[in-house]
Coordinates of C-alpha atoms in Angstrom, one line a residue:
M1 CA 74.9 167.9 -71.7
P2 CA 75.6 170.5 -68.1
S3 CA 77.5 173.8 -68.2
N4 CA 81.4 173.6 -67.7
K5 CA 81.3 174.2 -63.6
S6 CA 84.8 175.4 -63.7
V7 CA 84.1 178.7 -64.7
S8 CA 80.5 178.6 -62.9
D9 CA 78.2 176.9 -60.8
A10 CA 75.3 179.3 -62.2
P11 CA 72.9 177.4 -64.5
I12 CA 72.5 178.9 -68.2
T13 CA 69.2 179.1 -69.9
Q14 CA 69.2 179.6 -73.4
F15 CA 66.2 181.6 -75.2
V16 CA 65.7 180.0 -78.7
N17 CA 63.3 180.1 -81.6
C18 CA 62.9 183.8 -80.8
R19 CA 64.2 187.3 -82.8
I20 CA 66.5 189.7 -80.3
L21 CA 66.6 193.2 -80.9
K22 CA 70.4 193.9 -81.6
D23 CA 72.6 196.5 -83.3
H24 CA 69.3 198.3 -84.2
R25 CA 67.6 195.5 -86.1
L26 CA 66.2 192.1 -85.1
Q27 CA 67.9 189.1 -85.7
R28 CA 66.8 185.3 -85.9
E29 CA 69.5 184.3 -82.9
D30 CA 69.5 182.7 -79.7
L31 CA 69.9 184.9 -76.4
W32 CA 72.2 183.2 -73.5
V33 CA 72.0 184.1 -70.0
R34 CA 73.5 183.2 -66.7
K35 CA 74.4 184.9 -63.1
G36 CA 71.5 187.8 -64.4
K37 CA 73.7 188.7 -67.2
I38 CA 73.3 188.0 -71.1
L39 CA 76.1 185.7 -72.1
N40 CA 78.5 186.0 -75.2
P41 CA 77.9 182.3 -76.5
E42 CA 81.1 182.2 -78.6
K43 CA 83.3 182.4 -75.5
L44 CA 80.9 179.4 -73.8
F45 CA 81.6 177.0 -76.5
F46 CA 85.0 177.9 -77.1
D47 CA 86.9 178.9 -73.8
E48 CA 84.2 176.5 -71.4
E49 CA 83.0 173.8 -73.6
G50 CA 79.8 174.7 -71.7
F51 CA 75.8 174.0 -72.8
A52 CA 72.8 175.6 -71.9
D53 CA 71.5 174.1 -68.3
H54 CA 67.6 175.2 -69.6
K55 CA 66.2 175.9 -72.9
V56 CA 62.8 178.1 -73.7
D57 CA 60.8 178.1 -76.8
C58 CA 59.8 181.8 -77.4
G59 CA 57.4 180.6 -80.2
N60 CA 59.3 183.0 -82.9
K61 CA 58.2 185.9 -80.6
I62 CA 60.5 189.5 -80.1
I63 CA 62.6 189.5 -78.0
A64 CA 63.7 193.2 -76.9
P65 CA 65.2 195.3 -73.9
G66 CA 63.0 196.1 -71.2
F67 CA 61.2 199.4 -71.2
I68 CA 62.7 202.2 -69.3
D69 CA 60.1 205.0 -67.7
V70 CA 62.3 208.3 -67.0
Q71 CA 58.9 209.6 -66.4
L72 CA 56.5 208.5 -64.3
N73 CA 54.1 210.0 -61.3
G74 CA 52.4 206.8 -60.0
G75 CA 49.4 204.6 -60.8
Y76 CA 47.3 202.1 -59.3
G77 CA 45.9 204.9 -57.1
I78 CA 49.3 205.7 -55.5
D79 CA 50.5 209.3 -56.1
F80 CA 54.4 209.7 -55.7
S81 CA 54.3 213.3 -55.3
Q82 CA 52.0 212.6 -51.5
A83 CA 53.6 212.2 -48.4
S84 CA 51.7 209.0 -47.5
D85 CA 52.8 206.6 -44.6
D86 CA 54.1 204.0 -46.9
I87 CA 55.6 205.9 -49.6
R88 CA 58.2 202.8 -50.2
G89 CA 55.3 200.7 -50.2
G90 CA 53.9 203.0 -52.7
V91 CA 56.6 202.5 -55.3
A92 CA 56.4 198.8 -54.5
L93 CA 53.4 198.4 -55.1
V94 CA 53.4 200.4 -58.8
A95 CA 56.9 198.7 -59.5
K96 CA 55.2 195.4 -59.2
K97 CA 52.0 196.7 -61.5
I98 CA 54.2 198.3 -64.6
L99 CA 56.1 194.5 -65.1
E100 CA 53.1 193.8 -67.1
H101 CA 53.7 196.6 -69.3
G102 CA 57.3 195.7 -70.1
V103 CA 58.9 198.2 -67.8
T104 CA 61.8 196.9 -66.1
S105 CA 63.3 200.6 -64.4
F106 CA 61.5 203.5 -63.7
C107 CA 62.3 207.2 -62.4
P108 CA 59.4 207.4 -59.7
T109 CA 58.4 211.4 -60.9
L110 CA 57.3 214.3 -58.5
V111 CA 55.8 217.2 -59.5
T112 CA 56.2 220.8 -58.1
S113 CA 55.5 220.4 -54.5
P114 CA 56.1 222.2 -51.2
T115 CA 59.4 221.8 -49.4
V116 CA 58.6 219.5 -46.7
I117 CA 57.2 217.2 -49.3
Y118 CA 60.7 216.8 -51.0
H119 CA 62.3 216.5 -47.4
K120 CA 59.5 213.9 -46.4
V121 CA 59.7 211.5 -50.0
I122 CA 63.4 212.3 -51.7
P123 CA 64.9 210.2 -48.3
E124 CA 62.4 207.4 -48.4
I125 CA 62.6 206.4 -52.3
R126 CA 65.9 204.4 -52.9
V127 CA 67.5 203.2 -56.1
Q128 CA 67.5 199.8 -56.1
D129 CA 67.5 196.6 -58.4
G130 CA 64.2 195.4 -59.8
G131 CA 63.3 191.6 -59.7
P132 CA 60.0 189.3 -58.9
E133 CA 58.9 192.5 -56.5
G134 CA 59.2 194.6 -59.5
A135 CA 60.7 196.9 -61.6
G136 CA 63.8 198.7 -60.6
V137 CA 64.2 202.3 -58.8
L138 CA 66.6 204.1 -61.5
G139 CA 66.6 207.6 -59.3
L140 CA 63.7 210.1 -58.9
H141 CA 62.7 212.2 -61.7
L142 CA 62.2 215.8 -60.0
E143 CA 59.8 217.5 -62.3
G144 CA 59.8 221.4 -60.5
P145 CA 59.3 223.5 -58.9
F146 CA 62.1 225.7 -60.5
I147 CA 59.6 226.0 -63.4
S148 CA 57.9 228.9 -65.6
E149 CA 54.8 230.1 -64.2
E150 CA 53.2 230.4 -68.0
K151 CA 54.0 227.1 -68.3
K152 CA 53.1 225.4 -65.8
G153 CA 50.4 223.1 -67.0
A154 CA 49.1 221.2 -64.1
H155 CA 51.8 222.3 -61.5
P156 CA 50.4 224.4 -58.9
T157 CA 51.2 228.2 -58.4
Q158 CA 51.7 228.7 -55.2
F159 CA 54.4 225.9 -54.9
L160 CA 56.9 227.3 -58.0
R161 CA 60.0 228.7 -56.8
T162 CA 63.1 230.5 -58.3
F163 CA 67.4 230.3 -57.6
N164 CA 67.1 234.0 -56.0
A165 CA 70.1 232.4 -53.5
G166 CA 72.3 231.5 -56.8
G167 CA 71.3 228.1 -58.2
V168 CA 72.8 226.1 -55.7
A169 CA 71.9 227.0 -52.4
D170 CA 68.1 226.7 -53.7
L171 CA 68.6 223.0 -55.0
T172 CA 69.6 222.0 -51.5
E173 CA 67.0 224.5 -49.8
T174 CA 64.3 223.1 -51.8
Y175 CA 64.7 219.5 -52.0
G176 CA 67.6 218.2 -49.2
H177 CA 69.3 216.4 -50.4
L178 CA 70.2 215.1 -54.3
E179 CA 71.2 211.2 -53.6
N180 CA 68.9 209.1 -55.4
V181 CA 68.2 211.5 -57.7
A182 CA 68.4 210.8 -61.4
M183 CA 66.6 214.0 -62.9
V184 CA 65.8 217.5 -62.5
T185 CA 63.3 219.0 -64.9
L186 CA 63.9 222.6 -64.9
A187 CA 62.9 226.3 -66.9
P188 CA 66.1 227.2 -68.2
E189 CA 65.5 231.2 -68.8
L190 CA 64.8 231.3 -64.9
A191 CA 67.9 233.5 -63.4
N192 CA 71.4 231.8 -62.2
S193 CA 69.6 228.7 -63.9
G194 CA 73.0 228.0 -65.5
A195 CA 74.8 227.6 -62.4
A196 CA 72.5 225.2 -60.9
I197 CA 72.3 223.2 -64.3
R198 CA 76.6 223.1 -64.2
E199 CA 75.6 221.7 -60.3
L200 CA 73.5 219.2 -61.2
A201 CA 74.8 217.9 -64.5
G202 CA 78.3 217.6 -62.7
R203 CA 76.6 215.1 -59.8
G204 CA 75.9 213.2 -62.8
I205 CA 72.3 213.7 -62.6
T206 CA 70.5 214.6 -65.7
V207 CA 68.8 217.9 -66.0
S208 CA 66.3 218.3 -68.5
V209 CA 64.3 221.4 -69.7
G210 CA 60.9 222.3 -69.6
H211 CA 57.9 224.0 -68.3
S212 CA 59.4 227.0 -70.4
M213 CA 59.2 229.7 -71.7
A214 CA 62.8 229.8 -73.5
D215 CA 63.6 230.8 -76.2
L216 CA 66.1 228.5 -78.8
S217 CA 69.6 230.6 -77.5
Q218 CA 68.5 230.3 -73.9
A219 CA 67.7 226.0 -74.2
E220 CA 71.2 225.7 -76.2
E221 CA 73.0 227.9 -73.2
A222 CA 70.9 224.9 -71.1
V223 CA 72.8 222.7 -72.9
Q224 CA 76.1 224.1 -73.4
N225 CA 76.0 224.1 -69.4
G226 CA 75.1 220.0 -69.3
A227 CA 71.3 219.8 -69.6
S228 CA 70.3 216.8 -72.3
F229 CA 67.0 216.3 -72.2
I230 CA 63.9 218.0 -73.1
T231 CA 60.7 217.1 -71.1
H232 CA 57.8 216.0 -72.6
L233 CA 58.1 217.4 -75.9
F234 CA 55.6 220.4 -77.4
N235 CA 53.8 220.7 -73.9
A236 CA 54.5 223.1 -71.9
M237 CA 56.6 225.1 -74.2
L238 CA 56.7 227.5 -76.5
P239 CA 55.3 226.4 -79.5
F240 CA 57.2 226.2 -82.4
H241 CA 57.7 229.5 -84.6
H242 CA 60.2 229.9 -87.9
R243 CA 62.0 232.8 -86.6
D244 CA 62.6 231.5 -83.0
P245 CA 62.0 227.8 -82.9
G246 CA 61.9 227.8 -79.1
I247 CA 63.5 224.7 -77.0
V248 CA 62.0 222.7 -80.0
G249 CA 64.7 223.8 -82.1
L250 CA 67.3 222.2 -80.0
L251 CA 66.3 219.3 -81.8
T252 CA 68.2 220.6 -85.1
S253 CA 70.5 223.5 -83.6
D254 CA 74.0 223.4 -84.6
R255 CA 75.5 224.9 -81.3
I256 CA 74.8 221.6 -79.7
P257 CA 78.5 220.6 -78.4
P258 CA 79.9 217.8 -80.6
S259 CA 80.0 215.6 -77.5
Q260 CA 76.3 216.1 -75.9
M261 CA 73.4 214.2 -77.5
V262 CA 70.1 215.7 -76.9
Y263 CA 67.4 213.9 -76.2
Y264 CA 63.8 214.4 -76.1
G265 CA 61.0 212.7 -73.8
M266 CA 57.3 211.9 -75.5
I267 CA 54.2 210.9 -74.5
A268 CA 52.5 209.3 -77.5
D269 CA 49.4 208.4 -75.9
G270 CA 47.4 209.5 -79.5
I271 CA 46.1 212.6 -76.5
H272 CA 49.2 214.9 -75.9
T273 CA 50.9 214.9 -79.0
H274 CA 49.5 215.3 -83.1
P275 CA 50.4 212.3 -85.0
A276 CA 51.9 215.0 -87.3
A277 CA 54.1 216.5 -84.6
L278 CA 55.3 213.3 -83.6
R279 CA 56.5 212.3 -86.8
I280 CA 58.0 215.7 -87.4
A281 CA 60.0 215.4 -83.8
H282 CA 61.3 211.8 -85.1
R283 CA 62.4 212.8 -88.6
A284 CA 63.9 215.5 -86.9
H285 CA 66.2 213.1 -84.4
P286 CA 65.2 209.7 -84.2
A287 CA 68.0 209.0 -82.0
G288 CA 66.9 211.2 -79.6
L289 CA 63.8 210.2 -78.9
V290 CA 62.7 208.6 -75.6
L291 CA 58.7 207.4 -74.7
V292 CA 57.5 208.5 -71.3
T293 CA 54.0 207.3 -70.2
D294 CA 54.2 210.6 -67.6
A295 CA 51.1 208.7 -66.1
V296 CA 49.8 209.8 -62.5
T297 CA 48.0 208.4 -59.8
A298 CA 44.7 206.7 -62.4
M299 CA 46.7 204.8 -64.2
G300 CA 45.0 201.5 -64.2
L301 CA 42.0 203.3 -62.1
P302 CA 38.5 203.6 -63.5
P303 CA 37.2 207.4 -64.3
G304 CA 36.8 209.6 -61.9
R305 CA 38.3 212.4 -59.3
H306 CA 42.1 211.5 -58.3
T307 CA 45.2 213.9 -57.7
L308 CA 48.4 214.5 -58.7
G309 CA 50.2 216.0 -55.8
Q310 CA 48.9 219.0 -54.9
Q311 CA 46.1 219.3 -57.7
Q312 CA 43.0 217.2 -57.9
I313 CA 42.5 215.7 -61.4
D314 CA 39.2 214.3 -63.5
I315 CA 39.6 211.3 -65.1
Q316 CA 37.8 211.2 -68.6
G317 CA 38.3 208.1 -71.2
L318 CA 41.6 208.5 -72.0
H319 CA 42.0 212.3 -70.9
A320 CA 43.8 213.7 -67.6
Y321 CA 42.6 217.0 -66.9
V322 CA 43.2 219.8 -63.7
A323 CA 39.7 219.2 -62.2
G324 CA 37.5 221.9 -63.7
T325 CA 39.4 222.7 -66.5
T326 CA 41.0 221.5 -69.6
T327 CA 44.0 221.6 -68.7
L328 CA 46.0 218.2 -69.3
S329 CA 47.7 216.6 -66.4
G330 CA 49.8 213.5 -67.3
S331 CA 48.4 210.7 -68.7
I332 CA 47.0 207.5 -67.9
A333 CA 48.8 205.4 -70.8
T334 CA 51.2 202.8 -70.1
M335 CA 54.3 202.2 -71.4
D336 CA 53.5 199.3 -74.4
M337 CA 50.4 201.5 -75.4
C338 CA 52.8 204.4 -76.1
V339 CA 55.1 201.9 -78.1
R340 CA 52.5 200.8 -79.9
H341 CA 50.9 204.3 -80.7
F342 CA 54.1 205.2 -81.7
R343 CA 54.9 202.9 -84.3
E344 CA 51.9 203.4 -86.2
A345 CA 51.7 207.2 -85.3
S346 CA 55.3 207.6 -87.5
G347 CA 55.1 204.5 -89.4
C348 CA 58.6 204.0 -87.7
T349 CA 60.3 200.4 -87.3
V350 CA 59.6 197.6 -85.1
E351 CA 63.3 198.3 -84.0
A352 CA 63.2 202.1 -83.8
A353 CA 59.9 201.5 -81.7
L354 CA 61.1 199.4 -79.1
E355 CA 64.4 201.1 -79.1
A356 CA 62.5 204.7 -78.0
A357 CA 61.7 203.0 -74.8
S358 CA 64.7 201.1 -73.8
L359 CA 67.8 202.3 -75.8
H360 CA 67.1 205.8 -75.9
P361 CA 66.8 206.4 -72.1
A362 CA 69.5 204.1 -70.9
Q363 CA 71.5 206.3 -73.0
L364 CA 69.9 209.4 -71.8
L365 CA 70.7 208.4 -68.1
G366 CA 74.4 206.9 -69.0
I367 CA 73.0 203.5 -68.0
S368 CA 73.6 202.1 -71.7
H369 CA 76.7 199.6 -70.5
K370 CA 74.5 197.6 -68.8
K371 CA 70.3 198.1 -69.4
G372 CA 68.5 199.4 -72.4
T373 CA 70.4 196.5 -75.0
L374 CA 70.7 193.1 -75.8
E375 CA 74.7 192.9 -75.7
Y376 CA 77.0 190.3 -73.8
G377 CA 77.9 190.8 -70.2
T378 CA 74.8 193.4 -70.0
D379 CA 71.9 193.1 -67.1
A380 CA 69.5 190.5 -68.6
D381 CA 66.3 192.5 -68.3
F382 CA 64.3 192.5 -71.3
V383 CA 60.7 191.7 -72.6
V384 CA 59.5 188.8 -74.4
L385 CA 56.7 190.0 -77.0
D386 CA 54.1 189.1 -80.2
D387 CA 54.2 190.8 -83.7
A388 CA 51.7 193.4 -82.5
L389 CA 54.0 194.5 -79.8
T390 CA 51.9 192.9 -76.9
V391 CA 54.1 191.8 -73.8
R392 CA 53.7 188.6 -73.4
E393 CA 56.4 187.5 -70.7
T394 CA 59.0 190.2 -68.7
Y395 CA 62.2 189.4 -67.2
I396 CA 64.6 191.1 -64.9
A397 CA 67.9 189.6 -64.5
G398 CA 67.2 186.2 -66.2
Q399 CA 64.2 185.8 -64.2
Q400 CA 60.8 185.4 -65.4
V401 CA 59.0 188.2 -63.4
W402 CA 55.5 188.6 -65.1
S403 CA 53.8 186.4 -67.9

């Protein structure tokens, strides 16, 4: 029977024979989609007396919300921190390629760069919905240049900056404008960082602490000023010490305002973080864990020499190093790989592994009312996976965009 046209002419698709991730558990339920949104079947039956126009048999596979990557530096030969002649084309290429890894939305990430790069690149990368042409862009993640020289990692020293103009003025001078910026990573121990954090948070931009020498009290003050994320936990920060746990101590701090939640990024590529460290973090604060790839230009390419912003990097096996050093420089992992590794290394449930790549990043960015869940009324961005958590199909707005 056709759907009831008195409410909408749009066709209704019913996904059957599937287990859907909802309310933190896999449930044997059908998924109904209309006009790019998840539909409440009860309303459909009782209010509209409607039925599905199309049925899709999922073969007992898992349906989970689409993955969201909040730290992606590039891939497939594209480096988001390079001012190429076709910046938008480069973002579009990566957006298309990551669909096969279940990513339906992402934050293109710029590492520490000269001011001229920010002024050229930032206006070119705009927030946009995903579709058959690629994953959606949620806004930029600006990682640097307001970071610690001692913990710069792969970021070039000569372009690091401090908040010497009082914080807010430095942001506009360095970045140009902040439209289409979703997140900024900075070191909270820098003088005048408090004003910058308050300004960014006040504009709805997520502030992350990272590449930092901050002690715990400096990190807590940053959270009290509005910071809510930790960039790649354990990497490029003071190691945990029992008398001053540093930024890592935010996971169990009792000085976090009750209305606030601290999330933390984890590169679960089997290289950046030892499985035991991954387990410690997850068991201390499971609801805050956000899987990120931190993938660089070389993701999807063969080993050899590539770029990350202003630096040369060498790919050896699964390792990415600043050329001629043993300093890790992002990863070449894909998000589905990180989900599988996290599940295996942490011993967590399938549900927890999937939510770390979907619900948690959506909550971090304040978009869980429309992304990162399969609740009624949310965007129908989802992945179909087998029991080994291999992505079989990717959907955006209810439309198959990869299989």
